[in-house]
Tab-separated table of N, CA and C in Angstrom:
chain	number	residue	atom	x	y	z
H	901	MET	N	-5.797	-172.802	-43.535
H	901	MET	CA	-7.377	-173.621	-43.721
H	901	MET	C	-8.447	-172.602	-42.543
H	902	GLN	N	-9.235	-173.110	-43.246
H	902	GLN	CA	-10.397	-172.037	-42.372
H	902	GLN	C	-11.282	-173.564	-42.269
H	903	ILE	N	-11.925	-173.137	-40.704
H	903	ILE	CA	-13.008	-173.964	-40.307
H	903	ILE	C	-14.416	-173.285	-40.215
H	904	GLN	N	-15.296	-173.600	-40.632
H	904	GLN	CA	-16.571	-173.063	-40.880
H	904	GLN	C	-17.712	-173.894	-40.048
H	905	LEU	N	-18.133	-173.201	-38.992
H	905	LEU	CA	-18.957	-173.778	-38.241
H	905	LEU	C	-20.513	-173.124	-38.725
H	906	LEU	N	-21.322	-173.892	-39.456
H	906	LEU	CA	-22.705	-173.871	-39.981
H	906	LEU	C	-23.400	-174.626	-39.042
H	907	ALA	N	-24.326	-173.160	-38.806
H	907	ALA	CA	-25.328	-173.795	-37.845
H	907	ALA	C	-26.982	-173.096	-38.230
H	908	VAL	N	-28.034	-173.930	-37.531
H	908	VAL	CA	-29.237	-173.256	-37.951
H	908	VAL	C	-29.438	-172.828	-36.517
H	909	GLY	N	-29.875	-171.186	-36.644
H	909	GLY	CA	-30.426	-170.554	-35.386
H	909	GLY	C	-29.266	-169.281	-35.613
H	910	THR	N	-30.273	-168.117	-35.529
H	910	THR	CA	-29.696	-167.197	-35.412
H	910	THR	C	-30.065	-166.289	-33.643
H	911	LYS	N	-30.070	-165.202	-33.275
H	911	LYS	CA	-30.551	-164.625	-32.454
H	911	LYS	C	-30.169	-165.481	-31.317
H	912	MET	N	-28.788	-165.607	-31.044
H	912	MET	CA	-28.163	-166.400	-29.884
H	912	MET	C	-28.372	-165.252	-28.779
H	913	PRO	N	-28.273	-165.801	-27.409
H	913	PRO	CA	-27.948	-164.826	-26.623
H	913	PRO	C	-26.421	-164.559	-26.243
H	914	THR	N	-26.567	-163.103	-25.630
H	914	THR	CA	-25.220	-162.341	-26.011
H	914	THR	C	-23.937	-163.338	-25.596
H	915	TRP	N	-24.238	-163.808	-24.315
H	915	TRP	CA	-22.910	-164.895	-23.793
H	915	TRP	C	-22.773	-165.632	-24.858
H	916	VAL	N	-23.510	-166.451	-25.967
H	916	VAL	CA	-22.953	-167.187	-26.462
H	916	VAL	C	-22.298	-166.794	-27.833
H	917	THR	N	-22.443	-165.506	-27.840
H	917	THR	CA	-21.835	-164.461	-29.335
H	917	THR	C	-20.343	-164.264	-28.639
H	918	GLU	N	-20.695	-163.784	-27.430
H	918	GLU	CA	-19.600	-162.863	-27.132
H	918	GLU	C	-18.463	-164.145	-26.604
H	919	GLY	N	-18.903	-165.536	-26.150
H	919	GLY	CA	-17.628	-166.778	-25.714
H	919	GLY	C	-17.084	-167.168	-27.118
H	920	PHE	N	-18.142	-167.093	-28.384
H	920	PHE	CA	-17.679	-167.465	-29.498
H	920	PHE	C	-16.715	-166.985	-29.962
H	921	ASN	N	-17.061	-165.316	-30.069
H	921	ASN	CA	-15.857	-164.646	-30.628
H	921	ASN	C	-14.579	-164.625	-29.624
H	922	GLU	N	-14.855	-164.771	-28.349
H	922	GLU	CA	-13.584	-164.816	-27.435
H	922	GLU	C	-12.577	-165.883	-28.412
H	923	TYR	N	-13.032	-167.198	-28.416
H	923	TYR	CA	-12.483	-168.264	-28.951
H	923	TYR	C	-12.035	-167.930	-30.558
H	924	LYS	N	-12.984	-167.352	-30.985
H	924	LYS	CA	-12.563	-166.871	-32.524
H	924	LYS	C	-11.496	-166.289	-32.962
H	925	LYS	N	-11.121	-165.375	-32.022
H	925	LYS	CA	-10.352	-164.321	-32.029
H	925	LYS	C	-8.789	-164.730	-31.851
H	926	ARG	N	-8.844	-165.693	-30.874
H	926	ARG	CA	-7.806	-166.601	-30.656
H	926	ARG	C	-6.957	-167.262	-31.824
H	927	PHE	N	-7.879	-167.485	-32.760
H	927	PHE	CA	-7.312	-168.588	-33.927
H	927	PHE	C	-6.124	-167.823	-34.673
H	928	PRO	N	-5.027	-168.086	-35.082
H	928	PRO	CA	-4.288	-167.569	-35.987
H	928	PRO	C	-4.917	-167.559	-37.707
H	929	ALA	N	-4.091	-166.727	-38.331
H	929	ALA	CA	-4.784	-166.570	-39.622
H	929	ALA	C	-4.636	-167.745	-40.535
H	930	ASP	N	-3.732	-168.702	-40.179
H	930	ASP	CA	-3.493	-169.659	-41.100
H	930	ASP	C	-4.432	-171.102	-40.516
H	931	CYS	N	-5.260	-170.824	-39.662
H	931	CYS	CA	-6.546	-171.834	-39.010
H	931	CYS	C	-7.836	-170.606	-38.238
H	932	LYS	N	-8.122	-170.075	-39.299
H	932	LYS	CA	-9.577	-169.194	-39.002
H	932	LYS	C	-10.946	-170.301	-38.549
H	933	LEU	N	-11.314	-169.329	-37.878
H	933	LEU	CA	-12.372	-170.414	-37.204
H	933	LEU	C	-13.516	-169.129	-37.717
H	934	VAL	N	-14.983	-169.614	-38.388
H	934	VAL	CA	-15.588	-168.667	-38.667
H	934	VAL	C	-17.105	-168.996	-38.772
H	935	LEU	N	-17.934	-168.493	-38.541
H	935	LEU	CA	-19.480	-168.769	-38.021
H	935	LEU	C	-20.353	-168.262	-39.232
H	936	HIS	N	-21.228	-169.398	-39.279
H	936	HIS	CA	-22.090	-168.919	-40.534
H	936	HIS	C	-23.428	-169.406	-40.172
H	937	GLU	N	-24.714	-168.608	-39.619
H	937	GLU	CA	-25.687	-169.244	-39.396
H	937	GLU	C	-26.955	-169.135	-40.452
H	938	ILE	N	-27.566	-170.102	-40.154
H	938	ILE	CA	-28.696	-170.357	-41.114
H	938	ILE	C	-30.192	-170.286	-40.223
H	939	ALA	N	-31.007	-169.417	-40.891
H	939	ALA	CA	-31.933	-169.086	-40.237
H	939	ALA	C	-33.220	-170.080	-40.078
H	940	ALA	N	-33.680	-170.596	-38.725
H	940	ALA	CA	-34.177	-171.939	-38.582
H	940	ALA	C	-35.298	-171.651	-39.111
H	941	GLN	N	-35.779	-172.466	-39.595
H	941	GLN	CA	-37.656	-172.620	-40.531
H	941	GLN	C	-38.604	-172.330	-39.449
H	942	LYS	N	-39.947	-171.740	-39.392
H	942	LYS	CA	-40.575	-171.463	-38.581
H	942	LYS	C	-41.591	-172.864	-38.423
H	943	ARG	N	-41.208	-172.845	-36.956
H	943	ARG	CA	-41.970	-174.219	-36.355
H	943	ARG	C	-43.356	-174.082	-35.858
H	944	THR	N	-44.356	-174.692	-36.204
H	944	THR	CA	-45.657	-174.388	-35.625
H	944	THR	C	-46.290	-175.938	-34.710
H	945	ARG	N	-47.649	-175.469	-34.288
H	945	ARG	CA	-47.805	-176.846	-33.459
H	945	ARG	C	-48.065	-177.762	-34.499
H	946	LYS	N	-48.469	-177.358	-35.724
H	946	LYS	CA	-49.080	-178.293	-36.953
H	946	LYS	C	-47.817	-178.296	-37.935
H	947	ALA	N	-46.679	-177.468	-37.895
H	947	ALA	CA	-45.772	-177.761	-39.072
H	947	ALA	C	-44.971	-179.298	-38.985
H	948	ASP	N	-45.051	-179.531	-40.004
H	948	ASP	CA	-43.969	-180.689	-40.433
H	948	ASP	C	-42.941	-180.900	-40.390
H	949	LEU	N	-42.560	-181.085	-38.848
H	949	LEU	CA	-41.166	-181.017	-38.448
H	949	LEU	C	-39.916	-181.687	-39.377
H	950	ASN	N	-40.144	-183.060	-39.990
H	950	ASN	CA	-39.506	-183.456	-41.106
H	950	ASN	C	-39.174	-182.666	-42.162
H	951	ARG	N	-40.223	-182.033	-42.657
H	951	ARG	CA	-40.342	-181.188	-43.831
H	951	ARG	C	-39.341	-180.050	-43.268
H	952	VAL	N	-39.347	-179.502	-42.266
H	952	VAL	CA	-39.096	-178.222	-41.533
H	952	VAL	C	-36.968	-178.703	-41.603
H	953	MET	N	-37.141	-180.187	-41.263
H	953	MET	CA	-35.526	-180.449	-41.065
H	953	MET	C	-34.878	-180.544	-42.194
H	954	GLN	N	-35.618	-180.799	-43.353
H	954	GLN	CA	-35.357	-181.283	-44.735
H	954	GLN	C	-34.878	-179.833	-45.449
H	955	GLN	N	-35.906	-178.576	-45.309
H	955	GLN	CA	-35.615	-177.488	-45.457
H	955	GLN	C	-34.252	-176.967	-45.055
H	956	GLU	N	-34.122	-177.233	-43.456
H	956	GLU	CA	-33.054	-176.670	-43.109
H	956	GLU	C	-31.716	-177.267	-43.558
H	957	GLY	N	-31.819	-178.572	-43.821
H	957	GLY	CA	-30.418	-179.386	-44.337
H	957	GLY	C	-30.258	-178.904	-45.950
H	958	LYS	N	-31.209	-178.246	-46.938
H	958	LYS	CA	-30.909	-178.194	-47.941
H	958	LYS	C	-30.131	-176.593	-47.680
H	959	LEU	N	-30.848	-175.496	-47.167
H	959	LEU	CA	-29.952	-174.492	-47.199
H	959	LEU	C	-28.324	-174.547	-46.206
H	960	LEU	N	-28.504	-175.600	-45.168
H	960	LEU	CA	-26.958	-175.836	-45.142
H	960	LEU	C	-26.134	-176.680	-45.738
H	961	LEU	N	-26.384	-177.300	-46.603
H	961	LEU	CA	-25.651	-178.000	-47.629
H	961	LEU	C	-25.760	-176.492	-49.025
H	962	GLN	N	-26.430	-176.013	-49.140
H	962	GLN	CA	-25.801	-174.690	-50.109
H	962	GLN	C	-25.259	-173.988	-49.609
H	963	ALA	N	-25.285	-173.582	-48.209
H	963	ALA	CA	-24.292	-172.719	-47.455
H	963	ALA	C	-22.628	-173.414	-47.726
H	964	ILE	N	-22.631	-174.609	-48.165
H	964	ILE	CA	-21.002	-175.191	-47.967
H	964	ILE	C	-20.328	-174.736	-49.228
H	965	PRO	N	-19.332	-174.220	-49.140
H	965	PRO	CA	-18.137	-173.894	-50.304
H	965	PRO	C	-17.642	-175.082	-50.584
H	966	LYS	N	-17.857	-175.240	-51.997
H	966	LYS	CA	-17.397	-176.297	-53.090
H	966	LYS	C	-15.864	-176.844	-52.266
H	967	GLY	N	-15.721	-177.991	-52.115
H	967	GLY	CA	-14.497	-178.963	-51.855
H	967	GLY	C	-14.421	-178.927	-50.425
H	968	ASN	N	-14.957	-178.384	-49.472
H	968	ASN	CA	-14.780	-178.371	-48.343
H	968	ASN	C	-15.273	-180.046	-47.440
H	969	ARG	N	-14.633	-180.425	-46.490
H	969	ARG	CA	-14.585	-181.198	-45.870
H	969	ARG	C	-15.896	-181.320	-44.706
H	970	ILE	N	-17.033	-182.133	-45.072
H	970	ILE	CA	-17.870	-181.888	-44.205
H	970	ILE	C	-17.632	-182.757	-43.082
H	971	VAL	N	-18.243	-182.210	-41.929
H	971	VAL	CA	-18.151	-183.148	-40.422
H	971	VAL	C	-19.356	-182.625	-39.933
H	972	THR	N	-20.250	-183.742	-39.892
H	972	THR	CA	-21.555	-183.325	-38.690
H	972	THR	C	-21.106	-183.440	-37.224
H	973	LEU	N	-21.936	-182.607	-36.424
H	973	LEU	CA	-21.975	-182.598	-34.828
H	973	LEU	C	-23.294	-183.629	-34.513
H	974	GLU	N	-23.171	-184.590	-34.182
H	974	GLU	CA	-24.450	-185.538	-33.926
H	974	GLU	C	-23.834	-186.480	-32.674
H	975	VAL	N	-25.177	-186.808	-31.935
H	975	VAL	CA	-24.982	-187.504	-30.736
H	975	VAL	C	-24.349	-188.766	-31.046
H	976	THR	N	-24.689	-189.575	-32.414
H	976	THR	CA	-24.211	-190.635	-32.952
H	976	THR	C	-22.675	-190.658	-33.425
H	977	GLY	N	-21.766	-189.824	-33.696
H	977	GLY	CA	-20.875	-189.465	-34.097
H	977	GLY	C	-19.719	-190.062	-32.976
H	978	GLN	N	-18.589	-189.533	-33.639
H	978	GLN	CA	-17.507	-190.586	-33.009
H	978	GLN	C	-16.914	-189.496	-31.610
H	979	ALA	N	-16.729	-189.706	-30.590
H	979	ALA	CA	-16.094	-189.182	-29.384
H	979	ALA	C	-15.160	-188.799	-29.522
H	980	TRP	N	-14.438	-187.799	-29.331
H	980	TRP	CA	-12.876	-187.407	-29.703
H	980	TRP	C	-12.630	-186.781	-28.383
H	981	ASP	N	-11.651	-187.283	-27.751
H	981	ASP	CA	-10.897	-186.609	-26.552
H	981	ASP	C	-9.923	-185.471	-27.353
H	982	THR	N	-9.662	-184.744	-26.607
H	982	THR	CA	-8.608	-183.558	-26.604
H	982	THR	C	-7.146	-183.873	-27.870
H	983	PRO	N	-6.629	-184.999	-27.311
H	983	PRO	CA	-5.443	-185.583	-28.326
H	983	PRO	C	-5.951	-185.580	-29.635
H	984	LYS	N	-7.036	-186.644	-29.696
H	984	LYS	CA	-7.779	-187.150	-30.789
H	984	LYS	C	-8.407	-185.940	-31.611
H	985	LEU	N	-8.926	-185.184	-30.782
H	985	LEU	CA	-9.224	-183.824	-31.724
H	985	LEU	C	-8.101	-183.554	-32.487
H	986	ALA	N	-7.070	-183.019	-31.480
H	986	ALA	CA	-5.948	-182.361	-31.884
H	986	ALA	C	-5.286	-183.352	-33.135
H	987	GLN	N	-5.461	-184.486	-33.441
H	987	GLN	CA	-4.873	-185.082	-34.362
H	987	GLN	C	-5.699	-184.853	-35.455
H	988	GLN	N	-7.128	-184.948	-35.137
H	988	GLN	CA	-7.925	-184.818	-36.422
H	988	GLN	C	-7.376	-183.025	-37.053
H	989	LEU	N	-7.812	-182.333	-36.154
H	989	LEU	CA	-7.041	-180.852	-36.554
H	989	LEU	C	-5.971	-181.230	-37.762
H	990	GLU	N	-4.793	-181.505	-37.008
H	990	GLU	CA	-3.462	-182.053	-37.941
H	990	GLU	C	-3.884	-182.459	-39.140
H	991	LYS	N	-4.843	-183.615	-39.056
H	991	LYS	CA	-5.067	-184.357	-40.371
H	991	LYS	C	-5.849	-183.285	-41.707
H	992	TRP	N	-6.274	-182.625	-40.586
H	992	TRP	CA	-7.653	-181.555	-41.625
H	992	TRP	C	-6.540	-180.558	-42.255
H	993	GLN	N	-5.931	-180.009	-41.359
H	993	GLN	CA	-4.819	-179.216	-42.014
H	993	GLN	C	-3.814	-179.526	-43.166
H	994	MET	N	-3.511	-181.167	-43.103
H	994	MET	CA	-2.551	-181.360	-43.933
H	994	MET	C	-3.351	-182.133	-45.411
H	995	ASP	N	-4.749	-182.122	-45.031
H	995	ASP	CA	-5.756	-182.338	-46.404
H	995	ASP	C	-5.955	-181.146	-47.289
H	996	GLY	N	-5.444	-180.223	-46.779
H	996	GLY	CA	-5.288	-178.844	-47.424
H	996	GLY	C	-6.713	-178.481	-48.237
H	997	ARG	N	-7.782	-178.849	-47.489
H	997	ARG	CA	-9.095	-178.330	-47.816
H	997	ARG	C	-9.769	-177.607	-46.606
H	998	ASP	N	-10.729	-176.529	-46.933
H	998	ASP	CA	-11.418	-176.359	-45.810
H	998	ASP	C	-12.509	-177.152	-44.948
H	999	VAL	N	-12.925	-177.014	-43.629
H	999	VAL	CA	-13.646	-177.834	-43.306
H	999	VAL	C	-14.707	-177.083	-43.023
H	1000	THR	N	-15.918	-178.019	-42.944
H	1000	THR	CA	-17.389	-177.349	-42.374
H	1000	THR	C	-17.361	-178.136	-41.408
H	1001	LEU	N	-18.206	-177.278	-40.145
H	1001	LEU	CA	-18.938	-178.377	-38.995
H	1001	LEU	C	-20.440	-177.973	-38.884
H	1002	LEU	N	-21.105	-178.957	-39.302
H	1002	LEU	CA	-22.578	-179.034	-39.342
H	1002	LEU	C	-23.341	-178.934	-37.964
H	1003	ILE	N	-23.991	-177.902	-37.321
H	1003	ILE	CA	-25.243	-178.052	-36.385
H	1003	ILE	C	-26.478	-177.816	-36.641
H	1004	GLY	N	-27.256	-178.774	-36.727
H	1004	GLY	CA	-28.895	-178.883	-37.192
H	1004	GLY	C	-29.466	-178.022	-36.417
H	1005	GLY	N	-30.827	-177.816	-36.478
H	1005	GLY	CA	-31.628	-177.183	-35.529
H	1005	GLY	C	-32.073	-178.305	-34.503
H	1006	PRO	N	-33.353	-177.985	-33.774
H	1006	PRO	CA	-33.906	-178.801	-32.674
H	1006	PRO	C	-34.007	-180.346	-32.932
H	1007	GLU	N	-34.381	-180.847	-34.439
H	1007	GLU	CA	-34.692	-181.994	-34.708
H	1007	GLU	C	-33.428	-182.888	-35.577
H	1008	GLY	N	-32.053	-181.934	-35.589
H	1008	GLY	CA	-30.994	-182.431	-36.152
H	1008	GLY	C	-30.663	-182.104	-37.140
H	1009	LEU	N	-30.158	-182.904	-37.633
H	1009	LEU	CA	-29.789	-182.747	-39.412
H	1009	LEU	C	-30.283	-183.852	-40.188
H	1010	SER	N	-30.444	-183.049	-41.794
H	1010	SER	CA	-31.530	-184.210	-42.414
H	1010	SER	C	-30.711	-185.050	-42.780
H	1011	ASP	N	-31.638	-186.401	-43.534
H	1011	ASP	CA	-30.415	-187.460	-44.285
H	1011	ASP	C	-29.401	-186.934	-45.339
H	1012	GLU	N	-29.634	-186.234	-45.773
H	1012	GLU	CA	-28.841	-185.551	-46.901
H	1012	GLU	C	-27.414	-184.601	-46.391
H	1013	CYS	N	-27.961	-183.974	-45.517
H	1013	CYS	CA	-26.558	-183.968	-44.639
H	1013	CYS	C	-25.697	-184.785	-44.099
H	1014	LEU	N	-26.178	-185.443	-43.594
H	1014	LEU	CA	-25.713	-186.712	-42.753
H	1014	LEU	C	-25.144	-187.528	-43.953
H	1015	ALA	N	-25.662	-187.893	-45.210
H	1015	ALA	CA	-25.032	-188.607	-46.458
H	1015	ALA	C	-23.655	-187.592	-46.844
H	1016	ALA	N	-23.558	-186.454	-46.828
H	1016	ALA	CA	-22.641	-185.790	-47.141
H	1016	ALA	C	-21.442	-185.611	-46.465
H	1017	ALA	N	-21.549	-186.037	-45.386
H	1017	ALA	CA	-20.373	-185.825	-44.021
H	1017	ALA	C	-19.410	-187.054	-44.688
H	1018	GLU	N	-18.400	-186.497	-44.333
H	1018	GLU	CA	-16.867	-187.515	-44.147
H	1018	GLU	C	-16.720	-187.982	-43.094
H	1019	GLN	N	-17.013	-187.245	-42.034
H	1019	GLN	CA	-16.917	-187.818	-40.487
H	1019	GLN	C	-17.861	-187.080	-39.888
H	1020	ARG	N	-18.490	-187.834	-38.809
H	1020	ARG	CA	-19.352	-187.475	-37.684
H	1020	ARG	C	-18.701	-187.272	-36.021
H	1021	TRP	N	-18.928	-186.111	-35.694
H	1021	TRP	CA	-18.296	-186.160	-34.432
H	1021	TRP	C	-19.309	-185.759	-33.304
H	1022	SER	N	-18.999	-186.465	-32.306
H	1022	SER	CA	-19.926	-186.683	-30.969
H	1022	SER	C	-19.431	-185.739	-30.078
H	1023	LEU	N	-20.109	-184.637	-29.422
H	1023	LEU	CA	-19.284	-183.740	-28.435
H	1023	LEU	C	-19.579	-184.637	-27.188
H	1024	SER	N	-21.018	-185.267	-27.099
H	1024	SER	CA	-21.401	-185.865	-25.838
H	1024	SER	C	-22.439	-186.920	-25.963
H	1025	LYS	N	-22.875	-187.839	-25.330
H	1025	LYS	CA	-23.890	-188.211	-25.439
H	1025	LYS	C	-25.308	-187.732	-24.981
H	1026	LEU	N	-25.004	-187.051	-24.286
H	1026	LEU	CA	-26.028	-185.831	-23.971
H	1026	LEU	C	-26.762	-185.100	-25.015
H	1027	THR	N	-27.915	-184.602	-25.448
H	1027	THR	CA	-28.420	-183.745	-26.343
H	1027	THR	C	-28.181	-182.562	-25.259
H	1028	LEU	N	-27.305	-181.754	-26.435
H	1028	LEU	CA	-26.962	-180.346	-25.864
H	1028	LEU	C	-27.659	-179.322	-26.422
H	1029	PRO	N	-27.865	-178.241	-25.746
H	1029	PRO	CA	-28.672	-176.817	-26.529
H	1029	PRO	C	-27.738	-176.482	-27.362
H	1030	HIS	N	-28.334	-176.256	-28.262
H	1030	HIS	CA	-27.304	-175.678	-29.700
H	1030	HIS	C	-26.171	-174.345	-29.333
H	1031	PRO	N	-27.012	-173.313	-28.629
H	1031	PRO	CA	-25.998	-172.336	-28.312
H	1031	PRO	C	-24.858	-172.876	-27.513
H	1032	VAL	N	-24.839	-173.640	-26.782
H	1032	VAL	CA	-23.709	-174.198	-25.881
H	1032	VAL	C	-22.948	-175.181	-26.821
H	1033	VAL	N	-23.393	-175.540	-27.719
H	1033	VAL	CA	-22.413	-176.774	-28.951
H	1033	VAL	C	-21.949	-175.288	-29.537
H	1034	ARG	N	-22.227	-174.366	-29.870
H	1034	ARG	CA	-21.015	-173.541	-30.922
H	1034	ARG	C	-19.801	-173.081	-29.499
H	1035	LEU	N	-20.519	-172.944	-28.197
H	1035	LEU	CA	-19.101	-172.585	-27.361
H	1035	LEU	C	-18.061	-173.732	-26.930
H	1036	ILE	N	-18.542	-174.934	-26.943
H	1036	ILE	CA	-17.881	-176.286	-27.232
H	1036	ILE	C	-17.147	-176.343	-28.067
H	1037	VAL	N	-17.655	-176.477	-29.065
H	1037	VAL	CA	-16.815	-176.678	-30.532
H	1037	VAL	C	-15.839	-175.246	-30.303
H	1038	ALA	N	-15.744	-174.335	-30.494
H	1038	ALA	CA	-14.834	-173.223	-30.797
H	1038	ALA	C	-13.705	-173.145	-29.681
H	1039	GLU	N	-14.494	-173.674	-28.051
H	1039	GLU	CA	-13.195	-173.950	-27.497
H	1039	GLU	C	-12.486	-175.311	-27.304
H	1040	SER	N	-13.047	-176.212	-27.951
H	1040	SER	CA	-12.569	-177.396	-27.831
H	1040	SER	C	-11.437	-177.246	-29.587
H	1041	LEU	N	-11.886	-176.709	-30.317
H	1041	LEU	CA	-10.991	-176.556	-31.749
H	1041	LEU	C	-9.620	-175.840	-31.117
H	1042	TYR	N	-9.979	-174.922	-30.509
H	1042	TYR	CA	-9.113	-173.764	-29.773
H	1042	TYR	C	-7.787	-174.724	-28.987
H	1043	ARG	N	-8.628	-175.244	-27.971
H	1043	ARG	CA	-7.602	-176.258	-26.647
H	1043	ARG	C	-6.779	-176.963	-27.875
H	1044	ALA	N	-7.387	-177.890	-28.959
H	1044	ALA	CA	-7.016	-178.809	-29.865
H	1044	ALA	C	-5.346	-177.850	-30.703
H	1045	TRP	N	-5.748	-176.968	-31.114
H	1045	TRP	CA	-5.263	-176.180	-31.683
H	1045	TRP	C	-3.723	-175.856	-30.873
H	1046	SER	N	-4.035	-175.435	-29.627
H	1046	SER	CA	-3.174	-175.070	-28.580
H	1046	SER	C	-2.193	-176.387	-28.336
H	1047	LEU	N	-2.570	-177.403	-28.323
H	1047	LEU	CA	-2.249	-178.952	-27.871
H	1047	LEU	C	-0.777	-178.826	-29.005
H	1048	ASN	N	-1.361	-178.738	-30.217
H	1048	ASN	CA	-0.686	-179.130	-31.765
H	1048	ASN	C	0.711	-178.140	-32.069
H	1049	ASN	N	0.463	-176.586	-31.148
H	1049	ASN	CA	1.292	-175.431	-31.084
H	1049	ASN	C	1.781	-175.082	-29.755
H	1050	ASN	N	2.058	-176.579	-29.151
H	1050	ASN	CA	2.892	-176.085	-27.942
H	1050	ASN	C	2.114	-175.214	-27.321
H	1051	HIS	N	1.132	-174.426	-27.316
H	1051	HIS	CA	0.646	-173.281	-26.517
H	1051	HIS	C	0.103	-173.495	-25.301
H	1052	PRO	N	0.413	-172.435	-24.611
H	1052	PRO	CA	0.111	-172.914	-22.923
H	1052	PRO	C	-1.030	-173.124	-22.236
H	1053	TYR	N	-2.061	-172.587	-23.453
H	1053	TYR	CA	-3.606	-172.573	-23.289
H	1053	TYR	C	-4.031	-174.272	-23.103
H	1054	HIS	N	-3.490	-175.214	-23.470
H	1054	HIS	CA	-3.884	-176.794	-23.249
H	1054	HIS	C	-3.386	-177.033	-21.660
H	1055	ARG	N	-2.832	-176.357	-21.083
H	1055	ARG	CA	-2.432	-176.778	-20.286
H	1055	ARG	C	-3.051	-176.245	-19.092
H	1056	GLU	N	-3.993	-175.585	-19.162
H	1056	GLU	CA	-4.623	-174.479	-18.300
H	1056	GLU	C	-5.885	-175.705	-17.419
């Protein structure tokens, strides 16, 4: 199975890229984590932010491989603790499809992205900075994988 983290935004700080890559390389070949970035649309003082969000949503949806399970990351989604995420990961693996996790831009995800989602996942009731979300998702997924595979990481 491949887990695709599809995120709006490029040019992340070095610590974000290095942190994400550290967790990415820990995953085994049968549960691969990949990151695909979509360039954020230009935002100006007079920009129509709803239109910007719609454009980003369109680009996100176009980047999802056909047949993937779509899971959005958003404040209003379901909160999963580590054991529940481990169960979700196991279900995703048994489903036989790859998974795409969507992270929107500063304004969030478009209605089209939300409508396409099979699941909605909330990391926190807090609004988190998008670079931090990448790290939290990568670490959380690796911890869930570790739990499912009796790897010692989840006991650290």
